[in-house]
Amino acid sequence: VCIASNLLLNRGQAQKILVIDLDVHQGNGNASIMADEPRVFVFSMHGAKNYPFRKQVSDLDIELDNDTGDAEYLQILEDTLPRLIAEVAPDMIFYQSAVDVLATDKLGKLGLTQAGCKARDEYVLQQAKAANIPVAIVMGGGYSEDIEDVVEAHCNTFRLAQQIFFEELV
C-alpha cells in the first residue's frame, strides 16, 4: 500500500489517498511509513487487545473491544467513513479488506459473521463508488480453522467489487 501510494503521488496520478485498513491488527506498517506524508491519510479500525501490542499512531485509529459483533462494528464504520471521505477528499482509496475480523478466526478476537464481513465490504465499496473514487483492494489476514470461512469471506469481497463497480458494464 505504501509503495503504491508513493508511486501514484510521485507520478502525479493521485493527490490525496485514503487508506482504509480494516484488518483486525492495527495498520502499524502503514501508520509508521506514511506518518510524515500528509497526502496519505491512514484510517485503521482494529482490535484494541491484539497484535501489535505497542501501536503506531495512524491519522485515525479506532480500537475495538474483543467480541465486537456485526451491529456495533458496522455502526462505527457507518459513523466514520462518510465523514472521512468528505474531510480527506481522496482521489484514491486503498482498502485493506482482511477477514481476520470473523468470529471464527483463531487470532482475531472480534465477532463478525460472514454476513457482517460482507456488509462491511459492501459499505466501503458503495461509499467509494458513490463518491466516484477508485479503489484498490488489498487482501489481508484470515486465520479461521476452517479454510472455507477464509476463502468465502475473501471471495465475497471480490464478488461485491464486481457487482458494485462492473455490473453496469456487462
Short mmCIF file of N, CA and C in Angstrom, two decimals:
data_model
loop_
_atom_site.label_atom_id
_atom_site.label_comp_id
_atom_site.label_asym_id
_atom_site.label_seq_id
_atom_site.Cartn_x
_atom_site.Cartn_y
_atom_site.Cartn_z
N VAL A 1 0.83 -1.19 0.00
CA VAL A 1 0.00 0.00 0.00
C VAL A 1 0.88 1.25 0.00
N CYS A 2 1.89 1.26 0.83
CA CYS A 2 2.76 2.44 0.92
C CYS A 2 3.55 2.66 -0.37
N ILE A 3 4.07 1.58 -0.94
CA ILE A 3 4.83 1.71 -2.18
C ILE A 3 3.92 2.21 -3.30
N ALA A 4 2.74 1.61 -3.43
CA ALA A 4 1.80 2.03 -4.47
C ALA A 4 1.36 3.47 -4.25
N SER A 5 1.12 3.86 -3.00
CA SER A 5 0.72 5.24 -2.70
C SER A 5 1.81 6.21 -3.12
N ASN A 6 3.03 5.92 -2.74
CA ASN A 6 4.15 6.80 -3.11
C ASN A 6 4.33 6.88 -4.62
N LEU A 7 4.16 5.77 -5.29
CA LEU A 7 4.28 5.75 -6.75
C LEU A 7 3.21 6.65 -7.39
N LEU A 8 1.96 6.49 -6.96
CA LEU A 8 0.88 7.32 -7.51
C LEU A 8 1.11 8.80 -7.22
N LEU A 9 1.53 9.11 -6.01
CA LEU A 9 1.78 10.51 -5.64
C LEU A 9 2.94 11.09 -6.45
N ASN A 10 4.03 10.35 -6.54
CA ASN A 10 5.22 10.84 -7.26
C ASN A 10 4.98 11.00 -8.75
N ARG A 11 4.10 10.18 -9.32
CA ARG A 11 3.76 10.30 -10.74
C ARG A 11 2.68 11.34 -11.00
N GLY A 12 2.11 11.91 -9.93
CA GLY A 12 1.04 12.88 -10.08
C GLY A 12 -0.29 12.24 -10.45
N GLN A 13 -0.40 10.93 -10.26
CA GLN A 13 -1.62 10.22 -10.60
C GLN A 13 -2.64 10.23 -9.46
N ALA A 14 -2.22 10.70 -8.31
CA ALA A 14 -3.11 10.90 -7.15
C ALA A 14 -2.57 12.09 -6.38
N GLN A 15 -3.49 12.82 -5.78
CA GLN A 15 -3.11 13.98 -4.97
C GLN A 15 -3.34 13.71 -3.48
N LYS A 16 -4.34 12.89 -3.19
CA LYS A 16 -4.69 12.58 -1.81
C LYS A 16 -5.21 11.15 -1.76
N ILE A 17 -4.67 10.36 -0.85
CA ILE A 17 -5.01 8.94 -0.75
C ILE A 17 -5.56 8.64 0.64
N LEU A 18 -6.61 7.84 0.67
CA LEU A 18 -7.18 7.36 1.91
C LEU A 18 -6.91 5.86 2.00
N VAL A 19 -6.26 5.46 3.08
CA VAL A 19 -6.05 4.04 3.36
C VAL A 19 -7.09 3.64 4.39
N ILE A 20 -7.93 2.68 4.03
CA ILE A 20 -8.94 2.15 4.93
C ILE A 20 -8.46 0.76 5.33
N ASP A 21 -7.89 0.66 6.50
CA ASP A 21 -7.28 -0.59 6.95
C ASP A 21 -8.20 -1.24 7.98
N LEU A 22 -8.91 -2.28 7.54
CA LEU A 22 -9.86 -2.96 8.41
C LEU A 22 -9.39 -4.35 8.81
N ASP A 23 -8.10 -4.57 8.78
CA ASP A 23 -7.51 -5.78 9.34
C ASP A 23 -7.71 -5.71 10.85
N VAL A 24 -7.89 -6.86 11.49
CA VAL A 24 -8.09 -6.87 12.95
C VAL A 24 -6.84 -6.37 13.68
N HIS A 25 -5.70 -6.45 13.03
CA HIS A 25 -4.45 -5.96 13.61
C HIS A 25 -4.22 -4.53 13.12
N GLN A 26 -3.78 -3.67 14.01
CA GLN A 26 -3.58 -2.27 13.63
C GLN A 26 -2.63 -2.17 12.44
N GLY A 27 -2.91 -1.22 11.56
CA GLY A 27 -2.08 -1.00 10.38
C GLY A 27 -0.80 -0.27 10.74
N ASN A 28 -0.01 -0.89 11.60
CA ASN A 28 1.19 -0.23 12.12
C ASN A 28 2.23 0.07 11.05
N GLY A 29 2.34 -0.78 10.05
CA GLY A 29 3.29 -0.51 8.97
C GLY A 29 2.87 0.71 8.16
N ASN A 30 1.61 0.74 7.75
CA ASN A 30 1.11 1.91 7.01
C ASN A 30 1.24 3.17 7.85
N ALA A 31 0.88 3.09 9.12
CA ALA A 31 0.94 4.25 10.01
C ALA A 31 2.37 4.77 10.14
N SER A 32 3.28 3.87 10.35
CA SER A 32 4.68 4.26 10.56
C SER A 32 5.31 4.83 9.29
N ILE A 33 5.15 4.13 8.19
CA ILE A 33 5.79 4.54 6.93
C ILE A 33 5.19 5.84 6.40
N MET A 34 3.88 6.04 6.57
CA MET A 34 3.23 7.22 6.00
C MET A 34 3.06 8.36 7.01
N ALA A 35 3.66 8.23 8.17
CA ALA A 35 3.48 9.22 9.24
C ALA A 35 3.81 10.65 8.80
N ASP A 36 4.80 10.80 7.96
CA ASP A 36 5.23 12.14 7.54
C ASP A 36 4.75 12.49 6.13
N GLU A 37 3.78 11.77 5.63
CA GLU A 37 3.25 12.03 4.29
C GLU A 37 1.82 12.56 4.42
N PRO A 38 1.65 13.89 4.37
CA PRO A 38 0.32 14.48 4.59
C PRO A 38 -0.69 14.17 3.49
N ARG A 39 -0.22 13.69 2.35
CA ARG A 39 -1.14 13.37 1.26
C ARG A 39 -1.76 11.98 1.39
N VAL A 40 -1.33 11.22 2.41
CA VAL A 40 -1.89 9.89 2.67
C VAL A 40 -2.48 9.90 4.07
N PHE A 41 -3.78 9.61 4.14
CA PHE A 41 -4.49 9.54 5.42
C PHE A 41 -4.73 8.08 5.73
N VAL A 42 -4.20 7.61 6.86
CA VAL A 42 -4.33 6.21 7.24
C VAL A 42 -5.39 6.08 8.34
N PHE A 43 -6.45 5.33 8.02
CA PHE A 43 -7.53 5.02 8.96
C PHE A 43 -7.45 3.54 9.27
N SER A 44 -7.28 3.21 10.56
CA SER A 44 -7.20 1.82 10.99
C SER A 44 -8.25 1.56 12.06
N MET A 45 -9.10 0.57 11.80
CA MET A 45 -10.10 0.12 12.78
C MET A 45 -9.72 -1.30 13.12
N HIS A 46 -9.36 -1.55 14.38
CA HIS A 46 -8.71 -2.81 14.74
C HIS A 46 -9.01 -3.21 16.18
N GLY A 47 -8.65 -4.43 16.51
CA GLY A 47 -8.80 -4.93 17.87
C GLY A 47 -7.86 -4.22 18.83
N ALA A 48 -8.40 -3.72 19.92
CA ALA A 48 -7.59 -2.99 20.91
C ALA A 48 -6.58 -3.89 21.60
N LYS A 49 -6.97 -5.13 21.84
CA LYS A 49 -6.13 -6.05 22.61
C LYS A 49 -5.54 -7.12 21.70
N ASN A 50 -5.03 -6.69 20.57
CA ASN A 50 -4.47 -7.61 19.61
C ASN A 50 -3.13 -7.07 19.13
N TYR A 51 -2.37 -7.90 18.48
CA TYR A 51 -1.08 -7.52 17.92
C TYR A 51 -1.27 -6.35 16.95
N PRO A 52 -0.36 -5.42 16.85
CA PRO A 52 0.79 -5.23 17.70
C PRO A 52 0.37 -4.65 19.06
N PHE A 53 1.05 -5.05 20.09
CA PHE A 53 0.67 -4.60 21.43
C PHE A 53 1.09 -3.17 21.68
N ARG A 54 2.13 -2.72 21.01
CA ARG A 54 2.51 -1.30 21.04
C ARG A 54 2.13 -0.74 19.67
N LYS A 55 1.06 0.01 19.64
CA LYS A 55 0.51 0.52 18.39
C LYS A 55 1.26 1.76 17.91
N GLN A 56 1.31 1.91 16.60
CA GLN A 56 1.78 3.15 15.99
C GLN A 56 0.59 4.11 15.97
N VAL A 57 0.84 5.35 15.63
CA VAL A 57 -0.25 6.32 15.57
C VAL A 57 -0.62 6.54 14.11
N SER A 58 -1.85 6.17 13.77
CA SER A 58 -2.38 6.45 12.43
C SER A 58 -3.01 7.82 12.46
N ASP A 59 -3.47 8.28 11.30
CA ASP A 59 -4.22 9.54 11.27
C ASP A 59 -5.52 9.39 12.04
N LEU A 60 -6.11 8.19 11.97
CA LEU A 60 -7.29 7.87 12.77
C LEU A 60 -7.24 6.40 13.14
N ASP A 61 -7.19 6.14 14.44
CA ASP A 61 -7.23 4.77 14.96
C ASP A 61 -8.52 4.60 15.75
N ILE A 62 -9.24 3.54 15.45
CA ILE A 62 -10.41 3.18 16.25
C ILE A 62 -10.15 1.78 16.78
N GLU A 63 -10.04 1.69 18.11
CA GLU A 63 -9.78 0.41 18.75
C GLU A 63 -11.08 -0.23 19.18
N LEU A 64 -11.23 -1.51 18.88
CA LEU A 64 -12.45 -2.25 19.17
C LEU A 64 -12.21 -3.26 20.28
N ASP A 65 -13.23 -3.44 21.12
CA ASP A 65 -13.16 -4.44 22.18
C ASP A 65 -13.25 -5.83 21.59
N ASN A 66 -12.70 -6.81 22.31
CA ASN A 66 -12.86 -8.21 21.92
C ASN A 66 -14.33 -8.51 21.75
N ASP A 67 -14.65 -9.38 20.82
CA ASP A 67 -16.01 -9.86 20.54
C ASP A 67 -16.94 -8.80 19.96
N THR A 68 -16.40 -7.68 19.47
CA THR A 68 -17.26 -6.70 18.80
C THR A 68 -17.95 -7.40 17.64
N GLY A 69 -19.28 -7.31 17.61
CA GLY A 69 -20.06 -8.01 16.61
C GLY A 69 -20.48 -7.13 15.45
N ASP A 70 -21.29 -7.72 14.58
CA ASP A 70 -21.70 -7.06 13.34
C ASP A 70 -22.31 -5.68 13.57
N ALA A 71 -23.33 -5.60 14.41
CA ALA A 71 -24.08 -4.35 14.56
C ALA A 71 -23.19 -3.21 15.04
N GLU A 72 -22.43 -3.46 16.08
CA GLU A 72 -21.57 -2.39 16.62
C GLU A 72 -20.47 -2.02 15.63
N TYR A 73 -19.85 -3.01 15.03
CA TYR A 73 -18.78 -2.78 14.06
C TYR A 73 -19.28 -1.93 12.89
N LEU A 74 -20.39 -2.36 12.33
CA LEU A 74 -20.94 -1.64 11.17
C LEU A 74 -21.39 -0.24 11.53
N GLN A 75 -21.94 -0.06 12.73
CA GLN A 75 -22.36 1.27 13.15
C GLN A 75 -21.16 2.21 13.26
N ILE A 76 -20.08 1.74 13.83
CA ILE A 76 -18.87 2.56 13.95
C ILE A 76 -18.35 2.93 12.56
N LEU A 77 -18.32 1.96 11.65
CA LEU A 77 -17.86 2.22 10.29
C LEU A 77 -18.77 3.23 9.59
N GLU A 78 -20.08 3.06 9.75
CA GLU A 78 -21.03 3.98 9.11
C GLU A 78 -20.96 5.39 9.70
N ASP A 79 -20.61 5.48 10.97
CA ASP A 79 -20.46 6.79 11.61
C ASP A 79 -19.16 7.48 11.23
N THR A 80 -18.20 6.72 10.73
CA THR A 80 -16.86 7.25 10.48
C THR A 80 -16.55 7.49 9.01
N LEU A 81 -16.81 6.51 8.16
CA LEU A 81 -16.31 6.54 6.79
C LEU A 81 -16.84 7.70 5.95
N PRO A 82 -18.13 8.00 5.95
CA PRO A 82 -18.59 9.12 5.11
C PRO A 82 -17.94 10.45 5.50
N ARG A 83 -17.77 10.65 6.79
CA ARG A 83 -17.11 11.89 7.26
C ARG A 83 -15.66 11.93 6.79
N LEU A 84 -14.97 10.80 6.87
CA LEU A 84 -13.58 10.75 6.41
C LEU A 84 -13.46 11.05 4.93
N ILE A 85 -14.32 10.44 4.15
CA ILE A 85 -14.28 10.68 2.70
C ILE A 85 -14.52 12.15 2.41
N ALA A 86 -15.46 12.76 3.10
CA ALA A 86 -15.75 14.19 2.89
C ALA A 86 -14.58 15.07 3.33
N GLU A 87 -13.99 14.77 4.46
CA GLU A 87 -12.91 15.61 5.00
C GLU A 87 -11.59 15.42 4.27
N VAL A 88 -11.24 14.18 3.99
CA VAL A 88 -9.96 13.88 3.35
C VAL A 88 -10.02 14.21 1.86
N ALA A 89 -11.17 14.03 1.25
CA ALA A 89 -11.37 14.26 -0.19
C ALA A 89 -10.33 13.52 -1.03
N PRO A 90 -10.24 12.20 -0.83
CA PRO A 90 -9.23 11.44 -1.58
C PRO A 90 -9.61 11.27 -3.04
N ASP A 91 -8.59 11.10 -3.88
CA ASP A 91 -8.85 10.73 -5.26
C ASP A 91 -8.44 9.28 -5.52
N MET A 92 -8.06 8.57 -4.42
CA MET A 92 -7.73 7.15 -4.48
C MET A 92 -7.93 6.56 -3.10
N ILE A 93 -8.46 5.34 -3.06
CA ILE A 93 -8.61 4.61 -1.80
C ILE A 93 -7.90 3.28 -1.92
N PHE A 94 -7.12 2.94 -0.90
CA PHE A 94 -6.59 1.60 -0.74
C PHE A 94 -7.37 0.97 0.40
N TYR A 95 -8.00 -0.17 0.13
CA TYR A 95 -8.84 -0.84 1.11
C TYR A 95 -8.22 -2.16 1.53
N GLN A 96 -7.76 -2.21 2.76
CA GLN A 96 -7.22 -3.44 3.35
C GLN A 96 -8.40 -4.22 3.92
N SER A 97 -8.84 -5.23 3.19
CA SER A 97 -10.09 -5.92 3.49
C SER A 97 -9.87 -7.28 4.15
N ALA A 98 -9.11 -7.30 5.19
CA ALA A 98 -8.80 -8.56 5.85
C ALA A 98 -10.05 -9.24 6.40
N VAL A 99 -10.00 -10.56 6.50
CA VAL A 99 -11.14 -11.31 7.02
C VAL A 99 -10.83 -11.93 8.38
N ASP A 100 -9.79 -11.44 9.03
CA ASP A 100 -9.49 -11.91 10.38
C ASP A 100 -10.38 -11.24 11.43
N VAL A 101 -11.38 -10.51 10.96
CA VAL A 101 -12.39 -9.93 11.85
C VAL A 101 -13.50 -10.94 12.15
N LEU A 102 -13.50 -12.07 11.45
CA LEU A 102 -14.54 -13.08 11.64
C LEU A 102 -14.45 -13.72 13.03
N ALA A 103 -15.60 -14.03 13.59
CA ALA A 103 -15.66 -14.68 14.90
C ALA A 103 -14.95 -16.03 14.88
N THR A 104 -14.89 -16.68 13.72
CA THR A 104 -14.24 -17.99 13.60
C THR A 104 -12.72 -17.90 13.53
N ASP A 105 -12.18 -16.69 13.45
CA ASP A 105 -10.73 -16.50 13.32
C ASP A 105 -10.02 -16.88 14.62
N LYS A 106 -8.94 -17.64 14.50
CA LYS A 106 -8.18 -18.10 15.68
C LYS A 106 -7.44 -16.97 16.37
N LEU A 107 -7.07 -15.94 15.62
CA LEU A 107 -6.24 -14.86 16.16
C LEU A 107 -6.96 -13.54 16.32
N GLY A 108 -8.11 -13.39 15.68
CA GLY A 108 -8.74 -12.09 15.55
C GLY A 108 -9.38 -11.50 16.78
N LYS A 109 -10.11 -12.28 17.54
CA LYS A 109 -10.78 -11.84 18.76
C LYS A 109 -11.97 -10.92 18.55
N LEU A 110 -12.38 -10.67 17.29
CA LEU A 110 -13.61 -9.92 17.05
C LEU A 110 -14.72 -10.92 16.77
N GLY A 111 -15.94 -10.42 16.55
CA GLY A 111 -17.07 -11.31 16.46
C GLY A 111 -17.93 -11.17 15.21
N LEU A 112 -17.34 -10.79 14.08
CA LEU A 112 -18.16 -10.62 12.88
C LEU A 112 -18.54 -11.97 12.28
N THR A 113 -19.74 -12.00 11.71
CA THR A 113 -20.20 -13.16 10.96
C THR A 113 -19.81 -12.97 9.50
N GLN A 114 -20.02 -14.00 8.70
CA GLN A 114 -19.79 -13.87 7.26
C GLN A 114 -20.66 -12.73 6.71
N ALA A 115 -21.92 -12.67 7.14
CA ALA A 115 -22.82 -11.63 6.66
C ALA A 115 -22.33 -10.24 7.09
N GLY A 116 -21.80 -10.14 8.30
CA GLY A 116 -21.28 -8.85 8.78
C GLY A 116 -20.05 -8.42 8.01
N CYS A 117 -19.17 -9.37 7.73
CA CYS A 117 -17.96 -9.07 6.96
C CYS A 117 -18.34 -8.63 5.55
N LYS A 118 -19.31 -9.30 4.97
CA LYS A 118 -19.78 -8.95 3.64
C LYS A 118 -20.44 -7.56 3.65
N ALA A 119 -21.22 -7.27 4.67
CA ALA A 119 -21.85 -5.95 4.79
C ALA A 119 -20.79 -4.86 4.94
N ARG A 120 -19.73 -5.15 5.66
CA ARG A 120 -18.61 -4.21 5.80
C ARG A 120 -18.03 -3.88 4.44
N ASP A 121 -17.72 -4.92 3.67
CA ASP A 121 -17.13 -4.71 2.35
C ASP A 121 -18.07 -3.94 1.43
N GLU A 122 -19.33 -4.34 1.45
CA GLU A 122 -20.31 -3.66 0.60
C GLU A 122 -20.41 -2.19 0.96
N TYR A 123 -20.39 -1.88 2.26
CA TYR A 123 -20.49 -0.49 2.69
C TYR A 123 -19.29 0.33 2.21
N VAL A 124 -18.09 -0.19 2.42
CA VAL A 124 -16.89 0.53 2.00
C VAL A 124 -16.91 0.75 0.48
N LEU A 125 -17.20 -0.28 -0.27
CA LEU A 125 -17.20 -0.17 -1.73
C LEU A 125 -18.30 0.75 -2.24
N GLN A 126 -19.48 0.70 -1.63
CA GLN A 126 -20.57 1.59 -2.03
C GLN A 126 -20.21 3.05 -1.74
N GLN A 127 -19.57 3.31 -0.62
CA GLN A 127 -19.15 4.67 -0.28
C GLN A 127 -18.15 5.21 -1.32
N ALA A 128 -17.21 4.36 -1.70
CA ALA A 128 -16.22 4.77 -2.70
C ALA A 128 -16.90 5.03 -4.04
N LYS A 129 -17.79 4.14 -4.43
CA LYS A 129 -18.48 4.31 -5.72
C LYS A 129 -19.33 5.57 -5.71
N ALA A 130 -20.05 5.81 -4.62
CA ALA A 130 -20.92 7.00 -4.53
C ALA A 130 -20.10 8.28 -4.65
N ALA A 131 -18.87 8.25 -4.16
CA ALA A 131 -18.00 9.42 -4.23
C ALA A 131 -17.15 9.42 -5.49
N ASN A 132 -17.31 8.41 -6.34
CA ASN A 132 -16.58 8.28 -7.60
C ASN A 132 -15.06 8.24 -7.38
N ILE A 133 -14.67 7.44 -6.39
CA ILE A 133 -13.24 7.30 -6.05
C ILE A 133 -12.79 5.88 -6.39
N PRO A 134 -11.73 5.73 -7.19
CA PRO A 134 -11.23 4.38 -7.47
C PRO A 134 -10.70 3.71 -6.20
N VAL A 135 -10.83 2.38 -6.17
CA VAL A 135 -10.41 1.60 -5.01
C VAL A 135 -9.49 0.48 -5.45
N ALA A 136 -8.41 0.32 -4.72
CA ALA A 136 -7.56 -0.86 -4.87
C ALA A 136 -7.76 -1.69 -3.61
N ILE A 137 -8.18 -2.93 -3.79
CA ILE A 137 -8.44 -3.81 -2.65
C ILE A 137 -7.21 -4.66 -2.39
N VAL A 138 -6.81 -4.68 -1.13
CA VAL A 138 -5.66 -5.46 -0.71
C VAL A 138 -6.17 -6.52 0.27
N MET A 139 -5.93 -7.78 -0.05
CA MET A 139 -6.35 -8.85 0.85
C MET A 139 -5.47 -8.84 2.08
N GLY A 140 -6.08 -9.09 3.22
CA GLY A 140 -5.34 -9.17 4.47
C GLY A 140 -5.53 -10.54 5.10
N GLY A 141 -5.26 -10.58 6.38
CA GLY A 141 -5.25 -11.83 7.11
C GLY A 141 -6.59 -12.53 7.18
N GLY A 142 -6.51 -13.79 7.54
CA GLY A 142 -7.65 -14.66 7.75
C GLY A 142 -7.12 -15.97 8.27
N TYR A 143 -7.46 -16.31 9.52
CA TYR A 143 -6.85 -17.45 10.18
C TYR A 143 -7.89 -18.37 10.81
N SER A 144 -9.05 -18.48 10.17
CA SER A 144 -10.08 -19.37 10.69
C SER A 144 -9.63 -20.82 10.55
N GLU A 145 -10.05 -21.64 11.50
CA GLU A 145 -9.71 -23.06 11.49
C GLU A 145 -10.17 -23.71 10.18
N ASP A 146 -11.38 -23.37 9.76
CA ASP A 146 -11.94 -23.90 8.52
C ASP A 146 -11.57 -22.95 7.38
N ILE A 147 -10.71 -23.39 6.50
CA ILE A 147 -10.22 -22.56 5.40
C ILE A 147 -11.37 -22.07 4.52
N GLU A 148 -12.47 -22.81 4.50
CA GLU A 148 -13.64 -22.39 3.72
C GLU A 148 -14.16 -21.04 4.20
N ASP A 149 -14.09 -20.77 5.50
CA ASP A 149 -14.53 -19.48 6.04
C ASP A 149 -13.68 -18.34 5.46
N VAL A 150 -12.39 -18.56 5.40
CA VAL A 150 -11.47 -17.54 4.88
C VAL A 150 -11.71 -17.33 3.39
N VAL A 151 -11.78 -18.41 2.65
CA VAL A 151 -11.97 -18.33 1.20
C VAL A 151 -13.30 -17.64 0.87
N GLU A 152 -14.36 -18.05 1.53
CA GLU A 152 -15.68 -17.47 1.27
C GLU A 152 -15.69 -15.97 1.55
N ALA A 153 -15.11 -15.57 2.67
CA ALA A 153 -15.10 -14.15 3.02
C ALA A 153 -14.28 -13.33 2.01
N HIS A 154 -13.12 -13.83 1.61
CA HIS A 154 -12.33 -13.12 0.60
C HIS A 154 -13.06 -13.08 -0.75
N CYS A 155 -13.65 -14.20 -1.13
CA CYS A 155 -14.40 -14.22 -2.40
C CYS A 155 -15.57 -13.25 -2.37
N ASN A 156 -16.24 -13.15 -1.23
CA ASN A 156 -17.34 -12.18 -1.10
C ASN A 156 -16.87 -10.77 -1.42
N THR A 157 -15.68 -10.40 -0.95
CA THR A 157 -15.15 -9.06 -1.20
C THR A 157 -15.07 -8.79 -2.69
N PHE A 158 -14.51 -9.73 -3.43
CA PHE A 158 -14.31 -9.51 -4.86
C PHE A 158 -15.59 -9.69 -5.67
N ARG A 159 -16.49 -10.55 -5.21
CA ARG A 159 -17.81 -10.62 -5.85
C ARG A 159 -18.53 -9.28 -5.73
N LEU A 160 -18.47 -8.71 -4.53
CA LEU A 160 -19.12 -7.41 -4.31
C LEU A 160 -18.48 -6.32 -5.16
N ALA A 161 -17.16 -6.32 -5.24
CA ALA A 161 -16.48 -5.32 -6.07
C ALA A 161 -16.94 -5.43 -7.51
N GLN A 162 -17.04 -6.65 -8.01
CA GLN A 162 -17.50 -6.83 -9.39
C GLN A 162 -18.93 -6.33 -9.55
N GLN A 163 -19.80 -6.69 -8.62
CA GLN A 163 -21.20 -6.23 -8.68
C GLN A 163 -21.30 -4.71 -8.63
N ILE A 164 -20.61 -4.12 -7.70
CA ILE A 164 -20.75 -2.69 -7.45
C ILE A 164 -20.12 -1.84 -8.55
N PHE A 165 -18.95 -2.25 -9.02
CA PHE A 165 -18.22 -1.41 -9.96
C PHE A 165 -18.38 -1.82 -11.43
N PHE A 166 -18.73 -3.08 -11.69
CA PHE A 166 -18.71 -3.53 -13.07
C PHE A 166 -20.02 -4.07 -13.59
N GLU A 167 -21.02 -4.18 -12.75
CA GLU A 167 -22.28 -4.78 -13.18
C GLU A 167 -22.89 -4.06 -14.37
N GLU A 168 -22.85 -2.72 -14.34
CA GLU A 168 -23.47 -1.97 -15.45
C GLU A 168 -22.66 -2.07 -16.73
N LEU A 169 -21.42 -2.53 -16.66
CA LEU A 169 -20.58 -2.65 -17.85
C LEU A 169 -20.85 -3.95 -18.60
N VAL A 170 -21.44 -4.93 -17.91
CA VAL A 170 -21.65 -6.24 -18.51
C VAL A 170 -22.91 -6.26 -19.33
#
